[in-house]
Amino acid sequence: MTGELADHEERDLILSMRMDAMLNSSPASFLSIVGGLVAVYVYWAPSVAFGLIAWLACIVAVALTNLLSTLLYARGLPSGWNARSWARFVSVMHLLSGLAWGVGGGWMLSFANEHQALVTVSIGLAAVTVSIPSVVHLPAYNLFQLPIFWSYAVGALFSSLQYSWPIAIGFFLLGAFAIVIGRVLGYQLSTALRLSIENKRLAQHLEERSAALEAANRELEIESHTDPLTGLANRRRLMSFARAVRGRCAMMIVDIDHFKSYNDTYGHVEGDTCLVSVAKALLGSVRPEHDLVARLGGEEFAIVLSDVGAEEARARAEAIRANVQALPMSGPHRVRCRVTVSIGVSTRAADRPKSLSDLMEEADAAVYRAKSEGRNRVCFDNRPRAQDVA
């Protein structure tokens, strides 16, 4: 059933594309009015005046209807019509147009002189030529051109023209061969329409796959730089960010005090909750657009503050320590007991270049000293370095 439904949808889509091609070429109907006026001028005589006027009225009515249908189709009117409705309408209009041109032209040929016959044949062949775009919908094409060719054949038979029989046979054969040629062209155009549909589907599929792949790549990129538990940056992202920072900055190592005891007492689930709560407190204490908070592993975090001096770094570190100590012991991200952190800070001045490894080493030494001095404190590594000794 799914395959049949897909085939039905494809046929409707192809039919809709055919209607687009045919109705968009309807403005050529204006030429039929010009051709009708020329024919009336050439054949005008009091004895056939009524017939010529009636014929011209039919030509004009059909042409105006075709032009109006183009405007309605472009605006989606009537609203209840689909491609099949328009296909039936277009077939009827092609039949009426073909009959108007065929019967009128055959009637004119039946009493035409050689010069008038030349004009009639030229106009008829021009009408068939202009209608070639309708070959995309073969029924409509045949309903237009067959009445013209075969009515001209009958008109030639009853005319007084020299070689009327060969002319009649020629028109009859033209109609027959037009059917064959129209079938071949229609098949090729239908194949082209199907290929166009398949190409659009393939392009849409590729676009969807590309969007999905791009989304997956973004997700992988985020995952490759994110700690899965806390949502903070991981060590890889930290290193990348810290290397990109220029000028003065501060590096902090933040270690949760007595975390192993907390984990052993309350369990790993509560330990994870504690880590997430501390991570939120750290993240809420920095400038997201300028600074970075990362989890190094276990209960250890790192913070990079860009464009800060030593005094500001100390003040920010003290604020971070206080924020963690103030974590609530109720709510969805509560801690089971008071949690404190030891923070080691290393800074870099704008006029004293310092590598990332130096900053990390100094901050590590500072946090070790903070722990050794009683924890829940901020320490700077004040050891003189070789490049600082004059």
CSV table of C-alpha atoms in Angstrom, one decimal:
chain,number,residue,atom,x,y,z
A,1,MET,CA,0.0,0.0,0.0
A,2,THR,CA,2.8,2.4,0.8
A,3,GLY,CA,4.3,1.8,-2.7
A,4,GLU,CA,1.0,2.4,-4.3
A,5,LEU,CA,0.4,5.6,-2.3
A,6,ALA,CA,3.9,6.9,-3.3
A,7,ASP,CA,3.1,6.1,-7.0
A,8,HIS,CA,-0.2,7.9,-6.7
A,9,GLU,CA,1.4,10.9,-5.2
A,10,GLU,CA,4.1,10.9,-7.9
A,11,ARG,CA,1.5,10.8,-10.6
A,12,ASP,CA,-0.4,13.7,-9.0
A,13,LEU,CA,2.8,15.7,-8.7
A,14,ILE,CA,3.7,15.1,-12.3
A,15,LEU,CA,0.2,16.0,-13.4
A,16,SER,CA,0.5,19.2,-11.4
A,17,MET,CA,3.8,20.1,-13.1
A,18,ARG,CA,2.2,19.4,-16.5
A,19,MET,CA,-0.6,21.8,-15.6
A,20,ASP,CA,2.0,24.4,-14.6
A,21,ALA,CA,3.7,24.1,-18.0
A,22,MET,CA,0.4,24.2,-19.9
A,23,LEU,CA,-1.4,27.0,-18.1
A,24,ASN,CA,1.7,29.2,-17.9
A,25,SER,CA,1.8,29.1,-21.7
A,26,SER,CA,-1.8,30.1,-22.0
A,27,PRO,CA,-1.0,33.8,-22.7
A,28,ALA,CA,-0.1,32.5,-26.2
A,29,SER,CA,-3.9,32.3,-26.7
A,30,PHE,CA,-3.7,36.0,-27.5
A,31,LEU,CA,-2.1,35.1,-30.8
A,32,SER,CA,-5.2,33.1,-31.7
A,33,ILE,CA,-7.2,36.3,-31.6
A,34,VAL,CA,-4.7,38.0,-33.9
A,35,GLY,CA,-4.9,34.9,-36.2
A,36,GLY,CA,-8.7,35.0,-36.2
A,37,LEU,CA,-8.8,38.7,-37.1
A,38,VAL,CA,-6.4,38.0,-40.0
A,39,ALA,CA,-8.6,35.2,-41.3
A,40,VAL,CA,-11.7,37.3,-41.1
A,41,TYR,CA,-10.0,40.1,-43.0
A,42,VAL,CA,-8.8,37.7,-45.7
A,43,TYR,CA,-12.2,35.9,-46.1
A,44,TRP,CA,-14.5,38.9,-45.5
A,45,ALA,CA,-17.5,38.9,-47.9
A,46,PRO,CA,-21.1,39.8,-47.3
A,47,SER,CA,-22.2,36.2,-48.1
A,48,VAL,CA,-20.1,34.7,-45.3
A,49,ALA,CA,-20.0,37.6,-42.9
A,50,PHE,CA,-22.3,36.0,-40.3
A,51,GLY,CA,-20.3,32.8,-40.3
A,52,LEU,CA,-17.0,34.6,-39.9
A,53,ILE,CA,-18.2,36.8,-37.1
A,54,ALA,CA,-19.7,33.7,-35.2
A,55,TRP,CA,-16.4,31.8,-35.7
A,56,LEU,CA,-14.3,34.8,-34.5
A,57,ALA,CA,-16.5,35.1,-31.4
A,58,CYS,CA,-15.8,31.4,-30.6
A,59,ILE,CA,-12.1,32.0,-31.1
A,60,VAL,CA,-12.1,35.1,-28.8
A,61,ALA,CA,-14.2,33.4,-26.2
A,62,VAL,CA,-11.9,30.4,-26.0
A,63,ALA,CA,-8.8,32.6,-25.9
A,64,LEU,CA,-10.2,34.8,-23.1
A,65,THR,CA,-11.2,31.8,-21.1
A,66,ASN,CA,-7.7,30.4,-21.4
A,67,LEU,CA,-6.2,33.7,-20.3
A,68,LEU,CA,-8.6,33.9,-17.4
A,69,SER,CA,-7.9,30.4,-16.3
A,70,THR,CA,-4.2,31.2,-16.1
A,71,LEU,CA,-4.9,34.1,-13.7
A,72,LEU,CA,-7.2,31.8,-11.6
A,73,TYR,CA,-4.6,29.0,-11.5
A,74,ALA,CA,-1.9,31.4,-10.4
A,75,ARG,CA,-4.1,32.5,-7.5
A,76,GLY,CA,-5.1,28.9,-6.5
A,77,LEU,CA,-8.7,29.4,-7.6
A,78,PRO,CA,-11.2,27.7,-7.5
A,79,SER,CA,-9.9,26.6,-4.1
A,80,GLY,CA,-11.4,23.1,-4.4
A,81,TRP,CA,-9.7,22.3,-7.6
A,82,ASN,CA,-6.7,19.9,-7.7
A,83,ALA,CA,-4.4,18.9,-10.6
A,84,ARG,CA,-6.9,16.4,-11.9
A,85,SER,CA,-9.7,19.0,-12.0
A,86,TRP,CA,-7.5,21.4,-13.9
A,87,ALA,CA,-6.4,18.5,-16.3
A,88,ARG,CA,-10.1,17.9,-17.1
A,89,PHE,CA,-10.7,21.6,-17.6
A,90,VAL,CA,-7.6,22.0,-19.8
A,91,SER,CA,-8.6,19.0,-22.0
A,92,VAL,CA,-12.1,20.4,-22.5
A,93,MET,CA,-10.7,23.8,-23.5
A,94,HIS,CA,-8.2,22.3,-25.9
A,95,LEU,CA,-11.0,20.3,-27.5
A,96,LEU,CA,-13.2,23.4,-27.9
A,97,SER,CA,-10.2,25.4,-29.3
A,98,GLY,CA,-9.3,22.6,-31.7
A,99,LEU,CA,-12.9,22.4,-32.9
A,100,ALA,CA,-13.1,26.1,-33.3
A,101,TRP,CA,-10.0,26.3,-35.4
A,102,GLY,CA,-10.6,23.0,-37.2
A,103,VAL,CA,-14.2,23.4,-38.1
A,104,GLY,CA,-13.8,27.1,-39.0
A,105,GLY,CA,-10.6,26.5,-41.0
A,106,GLY,CA,-12.1,23.5,-42.8
A,107,TRP,CA,-15.2,25.5,-43.6
A,108,MET,CA,-13.1,28.4,-45.0
A,109,LEU,CA,-11.0,25.9,-47.1
A,110,SER,CA,-14.1,24.5,-48.7
A,111,PHE,CA,-14.7,27.8,-50.6
A,112,ALA,CA,-11.2,29.4,-50.5
A,113,ASN,CA,-9.2,30.5,-53.4
A,114,GLU,CA,-5.5,29.6,-53.6
A,115,HIS,CA,-4.4,32.8,-51.8
A,116,GLN,CA,-7.0,32.5,-49.0
A,117,ALA,CA,-6.1,28.8,-48.6
A,118,LEU,CA,-2.5,29.7,-48.1
A,119,VAL,CA,-3.4,32.0,-45.3
A,120,THR,CA,-5.7,29.4,-43.7
A,121,VAL,CA,-3.1,26.7,-43.8
A,122,SER,CA,-0.4,29.0,-42.4
A,123,ILE,CA,-2.7,30.1,-39.5
A,124,GLY,CA,-3.7,26.5,-38.7
A,125,LEU,CA,-0.1,25.3,-38.7
A,126,ALA,CA,1.0,28.2,-36.6
A,127,ALA,CA,-1.8,27.4,-34.0
A,128,VAL,CA,-0.5,23.8,-33.9
A,129,THR,CA,3.1,24.9,-33.5
A,130,VAL,CA,2.2,27.3,-30.6
A,131,SER,CA,0.3,24.5,-28.9
A,132,ILE,CA,3.4,22.2,-28.7
A,133,PRO,CA,3.9,22.9,-24.9
A,134,SER,CA,0.6,21.1,-24.4
A,135,VAL,CA,2.3,17.8,-25.4
A,136,VAL,CA,3.3,17.4,-21.8
A,137,HIS,CA,-0.4,16.4,-21.3
A,138,LEU,CA,-0.9,14.2,-24.4
A,139,PRO,CA,-4.8,13.9,-24.2
A,140,ALA,CA,-5.1,17.7,-24.4
A,141,TYR,CA,-2.6,18.0,-27.2
A,142,ASN,CA,-4.4,15.4,-29.3
A,143,LEU,CA,-7.8,17.0,-28.6
A,144,PHE,CA,-6.5,20.2,-30.0
A,145,GLN,CA,-4.4,19.2,-33.1
A,146,LEU,CA,-6.5,16.3,-34.4
A,147,PRO,CA,-9.7,18.4,-35.0
A,148,ILE,CA,-7.6,20.9,-36.9
A,149,PHE,CA,-5.7,18.6,-39.1
A,150,TRP,CA,-8.6,16.3,-39.9
A,151,SER,CA,-11.2,19.1,-40.3
A,152,TYR,CA,-8.7,20.8,-42.7
A,153,ALA,CA,-8.5,17.5,-44.6
A,154,VAL,CA,-12.3,17.3,-45.0
A,155,GLY,CA,-12.4,21.0,-46.0
A,156,ALA,CA,-9.7,20.4,-48.6
A,157,LEU,CA,-11.7,17.5,-50.1
A,158,PHE,CA,-14.8,19.7,-50.6
A,159,SER,CA,-12.8,22.6,-52.0
A,160,SER,CA,-12.1,23.6,-55.6
A,161,LEU,CA,-8.4,23.9,-55.0
A,162,GLN,CA,-6.0,22.3,-57.3
A,163,TYR,CA,-4.5,19.1,-55.8
A,164,SER,CA,-7.2,19.0,-53.2
A,165,TRP,CA,-6.9,15.3,-52.7
A,166,PRO,CA,-3.1,15.3,-52.0
A,167,ILE,CA,-3.7,18.2,-49.6
A,168,ALA,CA,-6.4,16.3,-47.8
A,169,ILE,CA,-4.3,13.2,-47.5
A,170,GLY,CA,-1.4,15.3,-46.3
A,171,PHE,CA,-3.5,16.9,-43.5
A,172,PHE,CA,-4.8,13.4,-42.5
A,173,LEU,CA,-1.3,12.0,-42.3
A,174,LEU,CA,-0.1,15.1,-40.4
A,175,GLY,CA,-2.8,14.3,-37.7
A,176,ALA,CA,-1.7,10.7,-37.5
A,177,PHE,CA,2.0,11.4,-37.3
A,178,ALA,CA,1.3,14.2,-34.8
A,179,ILE,CA,-0.2,11.5,-32.5
A,180,VAL,CA,3.0,9.4,-32.8
A,181,ILE,CA,5.3,12.4,-32.4
A,182,GLY,CA,3.3,13.7,-29.5
A,183,ARG,CA,3.5,10.3,-27.7
A,184,VAL,CA,7.3,10.2,-28.1
A,185,LEU,CA,7.7,13.8,-26.9
A,186,GLY,CA,5.2,13.3,-24.1
A,187,TYR,CA,7.1,10.2,-22.9
A,188,GLN,CA,10.4,12.1,-22.9
A,189,LEU,CA,8.9,15.0,-21.1
A,190,SER,CA,7.3,12.8,-18.5
A,191,THR,CA,10.6,11.0,-18.0
A,192,ALA,CA,12.3,14.4,-17.5
A,193,LEU,CA,9.6,15.4,-15.0
A,194,ARG,CA,10.1,12.2,-13.1
A,195,LEU,CA,13.8,12.7,-13.0
A,196,SER,CA,13.2,16.3,-11.8
A,197,ILE,CA,11.1,15.0,-9.0
A,198,GLU,CA,13.7,12.3,-8.1
A,199,ASN,CA,16.4,15.0,-8.1
A,200,LYS,CA,14.4,17.2,-5.8
A,201,ARG,CA,13.7,14.3,-3.5
A,202,LEU,CA,17.4,13.4,-3.5
A,203,ALA,CA,18.5,17.0,-2.9
A,204,GLN,CA,16.0,17.2,0.0
A,205,HIS,CA,17.2,13.9,1.4
A,206,LEU,CA,20.8,15.0,1.1
A,207,GLU,CA,19.9,18.3,2.8
A,208,GLU,CA,18.2,16.5,5.6
A,209,ARG,CA,21.1,14.1,6.0
A,210,SER,CA,23.6,17.0,5.9
A,211,ALA,CA,21.6,18.8,8.6
A,212,ALA,CA,21.4,15.7,10.7
A,213,LEU,CA,25.2,15.1,10.3
A,214,GLU,CA,25.9,18.7,11.1
A,215,ALA,CA,23.8,18.5,14.3
A,216,ALA,CA,25.5,15.2,15.2
A,217,ASN,CA,28.9,16.8,14.6
A,218,ARG,CA,27.9,19.8,16.8
A,219,GLU,CA,26.8,17.4,19.5
A,220,LEU,CA,30.0,15.4,19.3
A,221,GLU,CA,32.0,18.7,19.4
A,222,ILE,CA,30.1,19.7,22.5
A,223,GLU,CA,30.5,16.3,24.1
A,224,SER,CA,34.2,16.2,23.3
A,225,HIS,CA,34.6,19.5,25.3
A,226,THR,CA,32.1,19.0,28.1
A,227,ASP,CA,32.1,17.1,31.3
A,228,PRO,CA,29.1,14.7,31.2
A,229,LEU,CA,28.2,15.0,34.9
A,230,THR,CA,28.4,18.7,35.6
A,231,GLY,CA,28.1,20.2,32.1
A,232,LEU,CA,31.2,22.2,32.6
A,233,ALA,CA,34.1,22.4,30.2
A,234,ASN,CA,36.5,19.4,30.4
A,235,ARG,CA,40.3,19.5,30.5
A,236,ARG,CA,40.6,19.6,26.7
A,237,ARG,CA,38.4,22.7,26.5
A,238,LEU,CA,40.3,24.3,29.4
A,239,MET,CA,43.6,23.9,27.7
A,240,SER,CA,42.3,25.3,24.4
A,241,PHE,CA,40.7,28.3,26.2
A,242,ALA,CA,43.7,29.1,28.4
A,243,ARG,CA,46.1,29.0,25.4
A,244,ALA,CA,43.9,31.5,23.6
A,245,VAL,CA,43.9,34.0,26.5
A,246,ARG,CA,46.3,36.8,26.0
A,247,GLY,CA,47.6,39.4,28.5
A,248,ARG,CA,46.9,39.4,32.1
A,249,CYS,CA,44.8,36.6,33.6
A,250,ALA,CA,44.3,34.3,36.6
A,251,MET,CA,44.3,30.5,36.9
A,252,MET,CA,42.4,28.9,39.9
A,253,ILE,CA,42.5,25.3,41.0
A,254,VAL,CA,39.4,24.6,43.2
A,255,ASP,CA,39.4,21.4,45.3
A,256,ILE,CA,36.4,20.3,47.4
A,257,ASP,CA,37.5,19.7,51.0
A,258,HIS,CA,37.1,16.2,52.5
A,259,PHE,CA,35.2,15.0,49.4
A,260,LYS,CA,36.2,11.4,49.9
A,261,SER,CA,34.7,11.4,53.3
A,262,TYR,CA,31.5,13.0,51.9
A,263,ASN,CA,31.3,10.3,49.3
A,264,ASP,CA,31.9,7.5,51.7
A,265,THR,CA,29.3,8.9,54.2
A,266,TYR,CA,26.5,9.7,51.8
A,267,GLY,CA,27.1,7.5,48.8
A,268,HIS,CA,28.1,8.1,45.2
A,269,VAL,CA,24.7,9.5,44.2
A,270,GLU,CA,24.9,12.2,46.8
A,271,GLY,CA,28.5,12.7,45.9
A,272,ASP,CA,27.5,13.4,42.3
A,273,THR,CA,24.8,15.8,43.5
A,274,CYS,CA,27.4,17.6,45.5
A,275,LEU,CA,29.7,17.9,42.5
A,276,VAL,CA,26.9,19.4,40.4
A,277,SER,CA,26.0,21.9,43.1
A,278,VAL,CA,29.5,23.0,43.4
A,279,ALA,CA,29.8,23.3,39.7
A,280,LYS,CA,26.7,25.5,39.5
A,281,ALA,CA,28.1,27.7,42.3
A,282,LEU,CA,31.4,28.1,40.4
A,283,LEU,CA,29.7,28.9,37.1
A,284,GLY,CA,27.5,31.5,38.8
A,285,SER,CA,30.5,33.2,40.2
A,286,VAL,CA,32.3,34.0,36.9
A,287,ARG,CA,31.6,36.0,33.7
A,288,PRO,CA,30.5,33.4,31.2
A,289,GLU,CA,31.5,35.6,28.2
A,290,HIS,CA,35.0,36.2,29.5
A,291,ASP,CA,35.9,33.3,31.9
A,292,LEU,CA,35.8,29.5,31.9
A,293,VAL,CA,35.0,26.9,34.5
A,294,ALA,CA,36.2,23.4,33.9
A,295,ARG,CA,36.2,20.1,35.8
A,296,LEU,CA,39.7,18.5,35.9
A,297,GLY,CA,38.5,15.3,37.3
A,298,GLY,CA,37.1,13.9,40.6
A,299,GLU,CA,36.5,16.8,43.0
A,300,GLU,CA,38.9,19.2,41.3
A,301,PHE,CA,37.9,22.1,39.2
A,302,ALA,CA,39.8,24.9,37.3
A,303,ILE,CA,38.8,28.4,36.6
A,304,VAL,CA,40.4,30.8,34.1
A,305,LEU,CA,39.7,34.5,34.6
A,306,SER,CA,40.7,36.7,31.7
A,307,ASP,CA,41.9,40.3,32.0
A,308,VAL,CA,42.1,40.4,35.8
A,309,GLY,CA,44.9,41.5,38.1
A,310,ALA,CA,46.1,39.9,41.3
A,311,GLU,CA,43.9,41.8,43.7
A,312,GLU,CA,40.8,41.3,41.6
A,313,ALA,CA,41.6,37.6,41.3
A,314,ARG,CA,41.9,37.3,45.1
A,315,ALA,CA,38.6,39.0,45.6
A,316,ARG,CA,36.9,36.8,43.0
A,317,ALA,CA,38.4,33.7,44.6
A,318,GLU,CA,37.2,34.7,48.0
A,319,ALA,CA,33.7,35.2,46.6
A,320,ILE,CA,33.8,31.8,45.0
A,321,ARG,CA,34.8,30.2,48.3
A,322,ALA,CA,32.0,32.0,50.1
A,323,ASN,CA,29.4,31.0,47.5
A,324,VAL,CA,30.3,27.3,47.8
A,325,GLN,CA,30.3,27.5,51.6
A,326,ALA,CA,26.8,29.0,51.3
A,327,LEU,CA,25.3,26.1,49.3
A,328,PRO,CA,21.8,25.2,50.6
A,329,MET,CA,21.1,21.9,52.3
A,330,SER,CA,17.6,21.7,50.9
A,331,GLY,CA,16.1,21.8,47.4
A,332,PRO,CA,16.9,19.8,44.2
A,333,HIS,CA,20.6,20.6,44.3
A,334,ARG,CA,21.2,20.6,48.0
A,335,VAL,CA,24.2,19.3,49.8
A,336,ARG,CA,24.0,17.0,52.8
A,337,CYS,CA,26.4,19.0,55.0
A,338,ARG,CA,28.4,22.2,54.8
A,339,VAL,CA,30.8,22.0,51.8
A,340,THR,CA,34.0,24.0,51.6
A,341,VAL,CA,36.7,24.4,49.0
A,342,SER,CA,40.4,25.1,48.9
A,343,ILE,CA,41.5,27.5,46.1
A,344,GLY,CA,44.9,28.0,44.7
A,345,VAL,CA,45.5,31.0,42.5
A,346,SER,CA,48.1,31.9,40.0
A,347,THR,CA,48.2,35.2,38.1
A,348,ARG,CA,49.9,36.5,35.0
A,349,ALA,CA,50.6,40.2,34.5
A,350,ALA,CA,50.5,41.8,31.1
A,351,ASP,CA,54.2,42.7,31.2
A,352,ARG,CA,55.4,39.3,32.6
A,353,PRO,CA,54.6,36.5,30.1
A,354,LYS,CA,53.9,33.1,31.7
A,355,SER,CA,53.1,29.8,30.1
A,356,LEU,CA,50.0,27.8,30.7
A,357,SER,CA,52.0,25.0,32.3
A,358,ASP,CA,53.6,27.6,34.7
A,359,LEU,CA,50.1,28.9,35.6
A,360,MET,CA,48.9,25.4,36.3
A,361,GLU,CA,52.0,24.4,38.3
A,362,GLU,CA,51.7,27.5,40.5
A,363,ALA,CA,47.9,27.1,41.0
A,364,ASP,CA,48.5,23.4,41.9
A,365,ALA,CA,51.2,24.4,44.5
A,366,ALA,CA,48.9,27.1,45.9
A,367,VAL,CA,45.9,24.8,46.4
A,368,TYR,CA,48.2,22.2,48.0
A,369,ARG,CA,49.3,24.9,50.5
A,370,ALA,CA,45.7,26.0,51.1
A,371,LYS,CA,44.9,22.4,52.1
A,372,SER,CA,48.0,22.1,54.3
A,373,GLU,CA,47.1,25.3,56.1
A,374,GLY,CA,43.7,24.2,57.2
A,375,ARG,CA,41.5,24.1,54.0
A,376,ASN,CA,38.5,26.4,53.2
A,377,ARG,CA,40.8,29.2,52.2
A,378,VAL,CA,42.4,30.9,49.2
A,379,CYS,CA,46.2,30.8,48.7
A,380,PHE,CA,48.6,32.3,46.1
A,381,ASP,CA,51.8,30.6,45.1
A,382,ASN,CA,54.4,33.2,46.2
A,383,ARG,CA,57.5,31.2,45.4
A,384,PRO,CA,60.0,33.2,43.4
A,385,ARG,CA,60.6,31.9,39.9
A,386,ALA,CA,63.9,31.9,38.0
A,387,GLN,CA,62.7,34.6,35.6
A,388,ASP,CA,61.6,36.8,38.5
A,389,VAL,CA,65.1,36.8,40.1
A,390,ALA,CA,67.2,39.7,38.8
